[in-house]
Amino acid sequence: RPCHHLSYGQKKRVSIAAITAMEPELLILDEPTAWLDSKNTKRVSEILDNFSKAGKTMVMAPRAAVSSWVRAGFKGSREDRG
């Protein structure tokens, strides 16, 4: 499908998957699950969980959406800094 026919959640998943496929050592995300329904939140969370399991580093904006995602089952390490 052409990208202009994809839903917002699909576009976000494709973007994150494309970036993680490049195997960066560091991934900086601003609210990766914001505005996603529960189905797409789960899919994005799985992509990011796999990235973390590969020993890669992620930095995420400390917003409510990210906090709920972390509480919902993110299995990577999390370090809060003030």
PDB file of N, CA, C and O in Angstrom:
ATOM      1  N   ARG A   1       0.827  -1.190   0.000  1.00  0.00           N
ATOM      2  CA  ARG A   1       0.000   0.000   0.000  1.00  0.00           C
ATOM      3  C   ARG A   1       0.864   1.242   0.000  1.00  0.00           C
ATOM      4  O   ARG A   1       1.910   1.267   0.646  1.00  0.00           O
ATOM      5  N   PRO A   2       0.418   2.267  -0.694  1.00  0.00           N
ATOM      6  CA  PRO A   2       1.147   3.544  -0.643  1.00  0.00           C
ATOM      7  C   PRO A   2       1.131   4.095   0.787  1.00  0.00           C
ATOM      8  O   PRO A   2       0.161   3.909   1.522  1.00  0.00           O
ATOM      9  N   CYS A   3       2.188   4.769   1.172  1.00  0.00           N
ATOM     10  CA  CYS A   3       2.292   5.242   2.552  1.00  0.00           C
ATOM     11  C   CYS A   3       1.185   6.218   2.935  1.00  0.00           C
ATOM     12  O   CYS A   3       0.806   6.289   4.105  1.00  0.00           O
ATOM     13  N   HIS A   4       0.633   6.950   1.990  1.00  0.00           N
ATOM     14  CA  HIS A   4      -0.437   7.882   2.346  1.00  0.00           C
ATOM     15  C   HIS A   4      -1.753   7.155   2.648  1.00  0.00           C
ATOM     16  O   HIS A   4      -2.700   7.761   3.112  1.00  0.00           O
ATOM     17  N   HIS A   5      -1.795   5.843   2.431  1.00  0.00           N
ATOM     18  CA  HIS A   5      -2.971   5.039   2.769  1.00  0.00           C
ATOM     19  C   HIS A   5      -2.816   4.326   4.106  1.00  0.00           C
ATOM     20  O   HIS A   5      -3.747   3.674   4.557  1.00  0.00           O
ATOM     21  N   LEU A   6      -1.643   4.421   4.722  1.00  0.00           N
ATOM     22  CA  LEU A   6      -1.408   3.773   6.006  1.00  0.00           C
ATOM     23  C   LEU A   6      -2.006   4.586   7.140  1.00  0.00           C
ATOM     24  O   LEU A   6      -2.048   5.823   7.073  1.00  0.00           O
ATOM     25  N   SER A   7      -2.424   3.902   8.189  1.00  0.00           N
ATOM     26  CA  SER A   7      -2.911   4.598   9.379  1.00  0.00           C
ATOM     27  C   SER A   7      -1.721   5.230  10.102  1.00  0.00           C
ATOM     28  O   SER A   7      -0.559   4.897   9.832  1.00  0.00           O
ATOM     29  N   TYR A   8      -2.014   6.091  11.059  1.00  0.00           N
ATOM     30  CA  TYR A   8      -0.951   6.736  11.836  1.00  0.00           C
ATOM     31  C   TYR A   8      -0.124   5.679  12.567  1.00  0.00           C
ATOM     32  O   TYR A   8       1.108   5.729  12.573  1.00  0.00           O
ATOM     33  N   GLY A   9      -0.797   4.695  13.173  1.00  0.00           N
ATOM     34  CA  GLY A   9      -0.096   3.637  13.886  1.00  0.00           C
ATOM     35  C   GLY A   9       0.786   2.816  12.970  1.00  0.00           C
ATOM     36  O   GLY A   9       1.909   2.439  13.326  1.00  0.00           O
ATOM     37  N   GLN A  10       0.296   2.519  11.774  1.00  0.00           N
ATOM     38  CA  GLN A  10       1.093   1.771  10.809  1.00  0.00           C
ATOM     39  C   GLN A  10       2.318   2.568  10.377  1.00  0.00           C
ATOM     40  O   GLN A  10       3.417   2.020  10.257  1.00  0.00           O
ATOM     41  N   LYS A  11       2.145   3.856  10.146  1.00  0.00           N
ATOM     42  CA  LYS A  11       3.287   4.703   9.766  1.00  0.00           C
ATOM     43  C   LYS A  11       4.329   4.735  10.875  1.00  0.00           C
ATOM     44  O   LYS A  11       5.539   4.667  10.614  1.00  0.00           O
ATOM     45  N   LYS A  12       3.872   4.835  12.125  1.00  0.00           N
ATOM     46  CA  LYS A  12       4.797   4.878  13.246  1.00  0.00           C
ATOM     47  C   LYS A  12       5.549   3.551  13.363  1.00  0.00           C
ATOM     48  O   LYS A  12       6.763   3.536  13.555  1.00  0.00           O
ATOM     49  N   ARG A  13       4.851   2.430  13.227  1.00  0.00           N
ATOM     50  CA  ARG A  13       5.491   1.116  13.292  1.00  0.00           C
ATOM     51  C   ARG A  13       6.511   0.940  12.176  1.00  0.00           C
ATOM     52  O   ARG A  13       7.624   0.447  12.397  1.00  0.00           O
ATOM     53  N   VAL A  14       6.157   1.344  10.974  1.00  0.00           N
ATOM     54  CA  VAL A  14       7.074   1.236   9.841  1.00  0.00           C
ATOM     55  C   VAL A  14       8.316   2.087  10.090  1.00  0.00           C
ATOM     56  O   VAL A  14       9.443   1.642   9.848  1.00  0.00           O
ATOM     57  N   SER A  15       8.129   3.283  10.595  1.00  0.00           N
ATOM     58  CA  SER A  15       9.267   4.177  10.864  1.00  0.00           C
ATOM     59  C   SER A  15      10.200   3.587  11.904  1.00  0.00           C
ATOM     60  O   SER A  15      11.426   3.563  11.718  1.00  0.00           O
ATOM     61  N   ILE A  16       9.645   3.114  13.013  1.00  0.00           N
ATOM     62  CA  ILE A  16      10.474   2.550  14.080  1.00  0.00           C
ATOM     63  C   ILE A  16      11.148   1.266  13.605  1.00  0.00           C
ATOM     64  O   ILE A  16      12.328   1.036  13.872  1.00  0.00           O
ATOM     65  N   ALA A  17      10.423   0.428  12.880  1.00  0.00           N
ATOM     66  CA  ALA A  17      11.018  -0.814  12.357  1.00  0.00           C
ATOM     67  C   ALA A  17      12.157  -0.508  11.389  1.00  0.00           C
ATOM     68  O   ALA A  17      13.199  -1.173  11.414  1.00  0.00           O
ATOM     69  N   ALA A  18      11.964   0.501  10.536  1.00  0.00           N
ATOM     70  CA  ALA A  18      13.009   0.865   9.574  1.00  0.00           C
ATOM     71  C   ALA A  18      14.266   1.357  10.290  1.00  0.00           C
ATOM     72  O   ALA A  18      15.385   0.982   9.910  1.00  0.00           O
ATOM     73  N   ILE A  19      14.089   2.161  11.313  1.00  0.00           N
ATOM     74  CA  ILE A  19      15.238   2.677  12.059  1.00  0.00           C
ATOM     75  C   ILE A  19      15.949   1.552  12.807  1.00  0.00           C
ATOM     76  O   ILE A  19      17.175   1.456  12.780  1.00  0.00           O
ATOM     77  N   THR A  20      15.179   0.677  13.485  1.00  0.00           N
ATOM     78  CA  THR A  20      15.827  -0.406  14.233  1.00  0.00           C
ATOM     79  C   THR A  20      16.508  -1.412  13.299  1.00  0.00           C
ATOM     80  O   THR A  20      17.484  -2.044  13.686  1.00  0.00           O
ATOM     81  N   ALA A  21      16.012  -1.562  12.064  1.00  0.00           N
ATOM     82  CA  ALA A  21      16.643  -2.458  11.093  1.00  0.00           C
ATOM     83  C   ALA A  21      18.038  -1.977  10.706  1.00  0.00           C
ATOM     84  O   ALA A  21      18.878  -2.770  10.277  1.00  0.00           O
ATOM     85  N   MET A  22      18.296  -0.692  10.874  1.00  0.00           N
ATOM     86  CA  MET A  22      19.626  -0.138  10.590  1.00  0.00           C
ATOM     87  C   MET A  22      20.617  -0.465  11.704  1.00  0.00           C
ATOM     88  O   MET A  22      21.795  -0.144  11.589  1.00  0.00           O
ATOM     89  N   GLU A  23      20.120  -1.087  12.773  1.00  0.00           N
ATOM     90  CA  GLU A  23      20.924  -1.516  13.914  1.00  0.00           C
ATOM     91  C   GLU A  23      21.755  -0.398  14.546  1.00  0.00           C
ATOM     92  O   GLU A  23      22.960  -0.550  14.751  1.00  0.00           O
ATOM     93  N   PRO A  24      21.106   0.715  14.901  1.00  0.00           N
ATOM     94  CA  PRO A  24      21.860   1.774  15.581  1.00  0.00           C
ATOM     95  C   PRO A  24      22.201   1.343  17.005  1.00  0.00           C
ATOM     96  O   PRO A  24      21.537   0.474  17.579  1.00  0.00           O
ATOM     97  N   GLU A  25      23.229   1.911  17.574  1.00  0.00           N
ATOM     98  CA  GLU A  25      23.596   1.623  18.960  1.00  0.00           C
ATOM     99  C   GLU A  25      22.732   2.415  19.932  1.00  0.00           C
ATOM    100  O   GLU A  25      22.561   2.019  21.073  1.00  0.00           O
ATOM    101  N   LEU A  26      22.187   3.546  19.475  1.00  0.00           N
ATOM    102  CA  LEU A  26      21.387   4.428  20.316  1.00  0.00           C
ATOM    103  C   LEU A  26      20.131   4.826  19.565  1.00  0.00           C
ATOM    104  O   LEU A  26      20.176   5.171  18.386  1.00  0.00           O
ATOM    105  N   LEU A  27      19.002   4.763  20.261  1.00  0.00           N
ATOM    106  CA  LEU A  27      17.727   5.150  19.682  1.00  0.00           C
ATOM    107  C   LEU A  27      17.088   6.171  20.612  1.00  0.00           C
ATOM    108  O   LEU A  27      16.918   5.904  21.807  1.00  0.00           O
ATOM    109  N   ILE A  28      16.787   7.354  20.098  1.00  0.00           N
ATOM    110  CA  ILE A  28      16.156   8.414  20.885  1.00  0.00           C
ATOM    111  C   ILE A  28      14.731   8.578  20.386  1.00  0.00           C
ATOM    112  O   ILE A  28      14.503   8.821  19.201  1.00  0.00           O
ATOM    113  N   LEU A  29      13.767   8.415  21.303  1.00  0.00           N
ATOM    114  CA  LEU A  29      12.356   8.440  20.936  1.00  0.00           C
ATOM    115  C   LEU A  29      11.602   9.462  21.772  1.00  0.00           C
ATOM    116  O   LEU A  29      11.814   9.579  22.976  1.00  0.00           O
ATOM    117  N   ASP A  30      10.703  10.160  21.147  1.00  0.00           N
ATOM    118  CA  ASP A  30       9.824  11.091  21.845  1.00  0.00           C
ATOM    119  C   ASP A  30       8.414  10.520  21.781  1.00  0.00           C
ATOM    120  O   ASP A  30       7.787  10.517  20.726  1.00  0.00           O
ATOM    121  N   GLU A  31       7.968   9.986  22.893  1.00  0.00           N
ATOM    122  CA  GLU A  31       6.633   9.412  23.017  1.00  0.00           C
ATOM    123  C   GLU A  31       6.330   8.382  21.912  1.00  0.00           C
ATOM    124  O   GLU A  31       5.457   8.587  21.076  1.00  0.00           O
ATOM    125  N   PRO A  32       7.035   7.259  21.905  1.00  0.00           N
ATOM    126  CA  PRO A  32       6.857   6.294  20.819  1.00  0.00           C
ATOM    127  C   PRO A  32       5.462   5.676  20.733  1.00  0.00           C
ATOM    128  O   PRO A  32       5.081   5.196  19.668  1.00  0.00           O
ATOM    129  N   THR A  33       4.696   5.713  21.814  1.00  0.00           N
ATOM    130  CA  THR A  33       3.355   5.123  21.768  1.00  0.00           C
ATOM    131  C   THR A  33       2.240   6.156  21.844  1.00  0.00           C
ATOM    132  O   THR A  33       1.069   5.791  21.941  1.00  0.00           O
ATOM    133  N   ALA A  34       2.586   7.422  21.778  1.00  0.00           N
ATOM    134  CA  ALA A  34       1.562   8.473  21.854  1.00  0.00           C
ATOM    135  C   ALA A  34       0.596   8.363  20.675  1.00  0.00           C
ATOM    136  O   ALA A  34       0.997   8.121  19.545  1.00  0.00           O
ATOM    137  N   TRP A  35      -0.670   8.518  20.970  1.00  0.00           N
ATOM    138  CA  TRP A  35      -1.739   8.537  19.982  1.00  0.00           C
ATOM    139  C   TRP A  35      -1.956   7.189  19.293  1.00  0.00           C
ATOM    140  O   TRP A  35      -2.576   7.129  18.230  1.00  0.00           O
ATOM    141  N   LEU A  36      -1.443   6.109  19.866  1.00  0.00           N
ATOM    142  CA  LEU A  36      -1.655   4.792  19.279  1.00  0.00           C
ATOM    143  C   LEU A  36      -2.752   4.048  20.043  1.00  0.00           C
ATOM    144  O   LEU A  36      -2.881   4.210  21.255  1.00  0.00           O
ATOM    145  N   ASP A  37      -3.497   3.218  19.338  1.00  0.00           N
ATOM    146  CA  ASP A  37      -4.471   2.368  20.016  1.00  0.00           C
ATOM    147  C   ASP A  37      -3.712   1.223  20.693  1.00  0.00           C
ATOM    148  O   ASP A  37      -2.503   1.075  20.533  1.00  0.00           O
ATOM    149  N   SER A  38      -4.416   0.427  21.473  1.00  0.00           N
ATOM    150  CA  SER A  38      -3.747  -0.621  22.245  1.00  0.00           C
ATOM    151  C   SER A  38      -3.059  -1.652  21.358  1.00  0.00           C
ATOM    152  O   SER A  38      -1.985  -2.150  21.684  1.00  0.00           O
ATOM    153  N   LYS A  39      -3.641  -1.960  20.217  1.00  0.00           N
ATOM    154  CA  LYS A  39      -3.047  -2.932  19.287  1.00  0.00           C
ATOM    155  C   LYS A  39      -1.704  -2.431  18.760  1.00  0.00           C
ATOM    156  O   LYS A  39      -0.703  -3.150  18.776  1.00  0.00           O
ATOM    157  N   ASN A  40      -1.659  -1.186  18.309  1.00  0.00           N
ATOM    158  CA  ASN A  40      -0.413  -0.628  17.781  1.00  0.00           C
ATOM    159  C   ASN A  40       0.587  -0.326  18.884  1.00  0.00           C
ATOM    160  O   ASN A  40       1.790  -0.417  18.669  1.00  0.00           O
ATOM    161  N   THR A  41       0.100   0.023  20.083  1.00  0.00           N
ATOM    162  CA  THR A  41       0.995   0.224  21.219  1.00  0.00           C
ATOM    163  C   THR A  41       1.731  -1.066  21.522  1.00  0.00           C
ATOM    164  O   THR A  41       2.951  -1.068  21.736  1.00  0.00           O
ATOM    165  N   LYS A  42       1.017  -2.182  21.501  1.00  0.00           N
ATOM    166  CA  LYS A  42       1.646  -3.483  21.753  1.00  0.00           C
ATOM    167  C   LYS A  42       2.683  -3.810  20.685  1.00  0.00           C
ATOM    168  O   LYS A  42       3.776  -4.273  20.996  1.00  0.00           O
ATOM    169  N   ARG A  43       2.361  -3.560  19.441  1.00  0.00           N
ATOM    170  CA  ARG A  43       3.301  -3.866  18.350  1.00  0.00           C
ATOM    171  C   ARG A  43       4.559  -3.007  18.434  1.00  0.00           C
ATOM    172  O   ARG A  43       5.671  -3.500  18.248  1.00  0.00           O
ATOM    173  N   VAL A  44       4.399  -1.715  18.702  1.00  0.00           N
ATOM    174  CA  VAL A  44       5.565  -0.837  18.846  1.00  0.00           C
ATOM    175  C   VAL A  44       6.384  -1.263  20.062  1.00  0.00           C
ATOM    176  O   VAL A  44       7.615  -1.310  20.008  1.00  0.00           O
ATOM    177  N   SER A  45       5.710  -1.620  21.145  1.00  0.00           N
ATOM    178  CA  SER A  45       6.403  -2.075  22.348  1.00  0.00           C
ATOM    179  C   SER A  45       7.229  -3.319  22.069  1.00  0.00           C
ATOM    180  O   SER A  45       8.349  -3.451  22.563  1.00  0.00           O
ATOM    181  N   GLU A  46       6.696  -4.242  21.277  1.00  0.00           N
ATOM    182  CA  GLU A  46       7.436  -5.457  20.926  1.00  0.00           C
ATOM    183  C   GLU A  46       8.689  -5.125  20.111  1.00  0.00           C
ATOM    184  O   GLU A  46       9.753  -5.702  20.341  1.00  0.00           O
ATOM    185  N   ILE A  47       8.563  -4.209  19.173  1.00  0.00           N
ATOM    186  CA  ILE A  47       9.717  -3.797  18.369  1.00  0.00           C
ATOM    187  C   ILE A  47      10.802  -3.217  19.271  1.00  0.00           C
ATOM    188  O   ILE A  47      11.982  -3.567  19.168  1.00  0.00           O
ATOM    189  N   LEU A  48      10.398  -2.339  20.188  1.00  0.00           N
ATOM    190  CA  LEU A  48      11.370  -1.689  21.069  1.00  0.00           C
ATOM    191  C   LEU A  48      11.928  -2.661  22.098  1.00  0.00           C
ATOM    192  O   LEU A  48      13.105  -2.567  22.469  1.00  0.00           O
ATOM    193  N   ASP A  49      11.123  -3.597  22.546  1.00  0.00           N
ATOM    194  CA  ASP A  49      11.605  -4.606  23.482  1.00  0.00           C
ATOM    195  C   ASP A  49      12.680  -5.461  22.821  1.00  0.00           C
ATOM    196  O   ASP A  49      13.714  -5.758  23.428  1.00  0.00           O
ATOM    197  N   ASN A  50      12.477  -5.849  21.576  1.00  0.00           N
ATOM    198  CA  ASN A  50      13.486  -6.617  20.841  1.00  0.00           C
ATOM    199  C   ASN A  50      14.769  -5.819  20.664  1.00  0.00           C
ATOM    200  O   ASN A  50      15.869  -6.358  20.744  1.00  0.00           O
ATOM    201  N   PHE A  51      14.628  -4.520  20.420  1.00  0.00           N
ATOM    202  CA  PHE A  51      15.794  -3.636  20.288  1.00  0.00           C
ATOM    203  C   PHE A  51      16.587  -3.638  21.590  1.00  0.00           C
ATOM    204  O   PHE A  51      17.807  -3.780  21.592  1.00  0.00           O
ATOM    205  N   SER A  52      15.885  -3.527  22.703  1.00  0.00           N
ATOM    206  CA  SER A  52      16.539  -3.519  24.005  1.00  0.00           C
ATOM    207  C   SER A  52      17.198  -4.859  24.319  1.00  0.00           C
ATOM    208  O   SER A  52      18.303  -4.911  24.837  1.00  0.00           O
ATOM    209  N   LYS A  53      16.518  -5.953  23.996  1.00  0.00           N
ATOM    210  CA  LYS A  53      17.077  -7.297  24.239  1.00  0.00           C
ATOM    211  C   LYS A  53      18.358  -7.528  23.452  1.00  0.00           C
ATOM    212  O   LYS A  53      19.183  -8.344  23.845  1.00  0.00           O
ATOM    213  N   ALA A  54      18.523  -6.798  22.360  1.00  0.00           N
ATOM    214  CA  ALA A  54      19.741  -6.910  21.553  1.00  0.00           C
ATOM    215  C   ALA A  54      20.895  -6.134  22.175  1.00  0.00           C
ATOM    216  O   ALA A  54      21.976  -6.051  21.596  1.00  0.00           O
ATOM    217  N   GLY A  55      20.673  -5.548  23.360  1.00  0.00           N
ATOM    218  CA  GLY A  55      21.740  -4.831  24.054  1.00  0.00           C
ATOM    219  C   GLY A  55      21.924  -3.398  23.594  1.00  0.00           C
ATOM    220  O   GLY A  55      22.948  -2.779  23.864  1.00  0.00           O
ATOM    221  N   LYS A  56      20.950  -2.861  22.902  1.00  0.00           N
ATOM    222  CA  LYS A  56      21.027  -1.493  22.392  1.00  0.00           C
ATOM    223  C   LYS A  56      20.491  -0.520  23.445  1.00  0.00           C
ATOM    224  O   LYS A  56      19.754  -0.894  24.350  1.00  0.00           O
ATOM    225  N   THR A  57      20.835   0.739  23.303  1.00  0.00           N
ATOM    226  CA  THR A  57      20.429   1.777  24.245  1.00  0.00           C
ATOM    227  C   THR A  57      19.292   2.601  23.665  1.00  0.00           C
ATOM    228  O   THR A  57      19.327   2.987  22.504  1.00  0.00           O
ATOM    229  N   MET A  58      18.289   2.873  24.528  1.00  0.00           N
ATOM    230  CA  MET A  58      17.168   3.731  24.139  1.00  0.00           C
ATOM    231  C   MET A  58      17.036   4.864  25.133  1.00  0.00           C
ATOM    232  O   MET A  58      17.207   4.666  26.333  1.00  0.00           O
ATOM    233  N   VAL A  59      16.722   6.039  24.609  1.00  0.00           N
ATOM    234  CA  VAL A  59      16.396   7.193  25.433  1.00  0.00           C
ATOM    235  C   VAL A  59      15.007   7.623  25.008  1.00  0.00           C
ATOM    236  O   VAL A  59      14.757   7.824  23.820  1.00  0.00           O
ATOM    237  N   MET A  60      14.101   7.722  25.993  1.00  0.00           N
ATOM    238  CA  MET A  60      12.725   8.095  25.669  1.00  0.00           C
ATOM    239  C   MET A  60      12.289   9.280  26.513  1.00  0.00           C
ATOM    240  O   MET A  60      12.703   9.420  27.660  1.00  0.00           O
ATOM    241  N   ALA A  61      11.421  10.090  25.932  1.00  0.00           N
ATOM    242  CA  ALA A  61      10.850  11.213  26.655  1.00  0.00           C
ATOM    243  C   ALA A  61      10.004  10.682  27.805  1.00  0.00           C
ATOM    244  O   ALA A  61       9.235   9.746  27.607  1.00  0.00           O
ATOM    245  N   PRO A  62      10.150  11.250  28.992  1.00  0.00           N
ATOM    246  CA  PRO A  62       9.406  10.756  30.155  1.00  0.00           C
ATOM    247  C   PRO A  62       7.978  11.308  30.208  1.00  0.00           C
ATOM    248  O   PRO A  62       7.617  12.089  31.071  1.00  0.00           O
ATOM    249  N   ARG A  63       7.156  10.912  29.286  1.00  0.00           N
ATOM    250  CA  ARG A  63       5.767  11.348  29.229  1.00  0.00           C
ATOM    251  C   ARG A  63       4.868  10.246  29.762  1.00  0.00           C
ATOM    252  O   ARG A  63       5.282   9.110  29.936  1.00  0.00           O
ATOM    253  N   ALA A  64       3.611  10.557  29.981  1.00  0.00           N
ATOM    254  CA  ALA A  64       2.658   9.590  30.530  1.00  0.00           C
ATOM    255  C   ALA A  64       2.529   8.364  29.636  1.00  0.00           C
ATOM    256  O   ALA A  64       2.446   7.241  30.120  1.00  0.00           O
ATOM    257  N   ALA A  65       2.520   8.544  28.309  1.00  0.00           N
ATOM    258  CA  ALA A  65       2.380   7.404  27.397  1.00  0.00           C
ATOM    259  C   ALA A  65       3.552   6.452  27.532  1.00  0.00           C
ATOM    260  O   ALA A  65       3.367   5.238  27.542  1.00  0.00           O
ATOM    261  N   VAL A  66       4.759   6.990  27.660  1.00  0.00           N
ATOM    262  CA  VAL A  66       5.930   6.141  27.802  1.00  0.00           C
ATOM    263  C   VAL A  66       5.899   5.459  29.162  1.00  0.00           C
ATOM    264  O   VAL A  66       6.180   4.273  29.279  1.00  0.00           O
ATOM    265  N   SER A  67       5.508   6.194  30.205  1.00  0.00           N
ATOM    266  CA  SER A  67       5.445   5.609  31.538  1.00  0.00           C
ATOM    267  C   SER A  67       4.474   4.447  31.597  1.00  0.00           C
ATOM    268  O   SER A  67       4.759   3.408  32.180  1.00  0.00           O
ATOM    269  N   SER A  68       3.315   4.594  30.968  1.00  0.00           N
ATOM    270  CA  SER A  68       2.352   3.499  30.972  1.00  0.00           C
ATOM    271  C   SER A  68       2.871   2.325  30.168  1.00  0.00           C
ATOM    272  O   SER A  68       2.643   1.173  30.507  1.00  0.00           O
ATOM    273  N   TRP A  69       3.614   2.589  29.095  1.00  0.00           N
ATOM    274  CA  TRP A  69       4.205   1.528  28.288  1.00  0.00           C
ATOM    275  C   TRP A  69       5.217   0.752  29.119  1.00  0.00           C
ATOM    276  O   TRP A  69       5.256  -0.478  29.091  1.00  0.00           O
ATOM    277  N   VAL A  70       6.027   1.475  29.896  1.00  0.00           N
ATOM    278  CA  VAL A  70       7.023   0.824  30.737  1.00  0.00           C
ATOM    279  C   VAL A  70       6.320  -0.045  31.780  1.00  0.00           C
ATOM    280  O   VAL A  70       6.677  -1.201  31.981  1.00  0.00           O
ATOM    281  N   ARG A  71       5.280   0.483  32.409  1.00  0.00           N
ATOM    282  CA  ARG A  71       4.541  -0.294  33.408  1.00  0.00           C
ATOM    283  C   ARG A  71       3.841  -1.491  32.781  1.00  0.00           C
ATOM    284  O   ARG A  71       3.620  -2.504  33.426  1.00  0.00           O
ATOM    285  N   ALA A  72       3.483  -1.402  31.494  1.00  0.00           N
ATOM    286  CA  ALA A  72       2.730  -2.465  30.835  1.00  0.00           C
ATOM    287  C   ALA A  72       3.579  -3.663  30.435  1.00  0.00           C
ATOM    288  O   ALA A  72       3.057  -4.643  29.957  1.00  0.00           O
ATOM    289  N   GLY A  73       4.874  -3.595  30.609  1.00  0.00           N
ATOM    290  CA  GLY A  73       5.628  -4.801  30.326  1.00  0.00           C
ATOM    291  C   GLY A  73       6.962  -4.647  29.625  1.00  0.00           C
ATOM    292  O   GLY A  73       7.552  -5.636  29.227  1.00  0.00           O
ATOM    293  N   PHE A  74       7.466  -3.441  29.457  1.00  0.00           N
ATOM    294  CA  PHE A  74       8.789  -3.280  28.863  1.00  0.00           C
ATOM    295  C   PHE A  74       9.807  -3.986  29.748  1.00  0.00           C
ATOM    296  O   PHE A  74       9.832  -3.810  30.949  1.00  0.00           O
ATOM    297  N   LYS A  75      10.634  -4.834  29.178  1.00  0.00           N
ATOM    298  CA  LYS A  75      11.519  -5.665  29.958  1.00  0.00           C
ATOM    299  C   LYS A  75      12.970  -5.191  29.981  1.00  0.00           C
ATOM    300  O   LYS A  75      13.810  -5.826  30.569  1.00  0.00           O
ATOM    301  N   GLY A  76      13.240  -4.076  29.351  1.00  0.00           N
ATOM    302  CA  GLY A  76      14.598  -3.558  29.354  1.00  0.00           C
ATOM    303  C   GLY A  76      14.895  -2.823  30.639  1.00  0.00           C
ATOM    304  O   GLY A  76      14.052  -2.625  31.485  1.00  0.00           O
ATOM    305  N   SER A  77      16.145  -2.428  30.809  1.00  0.00           N
ATOM    306  CA  SER A  77      16.496  -1.675  32.012  1.00  0.00           C
ATOM    307  C   SER A  77      16.060  -0.223  31.824  1.00  0.00           C
ATOM    308  O   SER A  77      15.986   0.285  30.712  1.00  0.00           O
ATOM    309  N   ARG A  78      15.777   0.427  32.923  1.00  0.00           N
ATOM    310  CA  ARG A  78      15.328   1.818  32.865  1.00  0.00           C
ATOM    311  C   ARG A  78      16.054   2.585  33.961  1.00  0.00           C
ATOM    312  O   ARG A  78      16.072   2.173  35.101  1.00  0.00           O
ATOM    313  N   GLU A  79      16.633   3.680  33.579  1.00  0.00           N
ATOM    314  CA  GLU A  79      17.340   4.490  34.556  1.00  0.00           C
ATOM    315  C   GLU A  79      16.815   5.905  34.457  1.00  0.00           C
ATOM    316  O   GLU A  79      16.878   6.510  33.407  1.00  0.00           O
ATOM    317  N   ASP A  80      16.255   6.381  35.542  1.00  0.00           N
ATOM    318  CA  ASP A  80      15.742   7.754  35.563  1.00  0.00           C
ATOM    319  C   ASP A  80      16.853   8.696  35.963  1.00  0.00           C
ATOM    320  O   ASP A  80      17.613   8.427  36.874  1.00  0.00           O
ATOM    321  N   ARG A  81      16.932   9.782  35.255  1.00  0.00           N
ATOM    322  CA  ARG A  81      17.915  10.812  35.584  1.00  0.00           C
ATOM    323  C   ARG A  81      17.194  12.124  35.762  1.00  0.00           C
ATOM    324  O   ARG A  81      16.278  12.428  35.043  1.00  0.00           O
ATOM    325  N   GLY A  82      17.621  12.906  36.746  1.00  0.00           N
ATOM    326  CA  GLY A  82      16.948  14.167  37.042  1.00  0.00           C
ATOM    327  C   GLY A  82      17.500  15.319  36.307  1.00  0.00           C
ATOM    328  O   GLY A  82      18.366  15.363  35.574  1.00  0.00           O
TER     329      GLY A  82
END
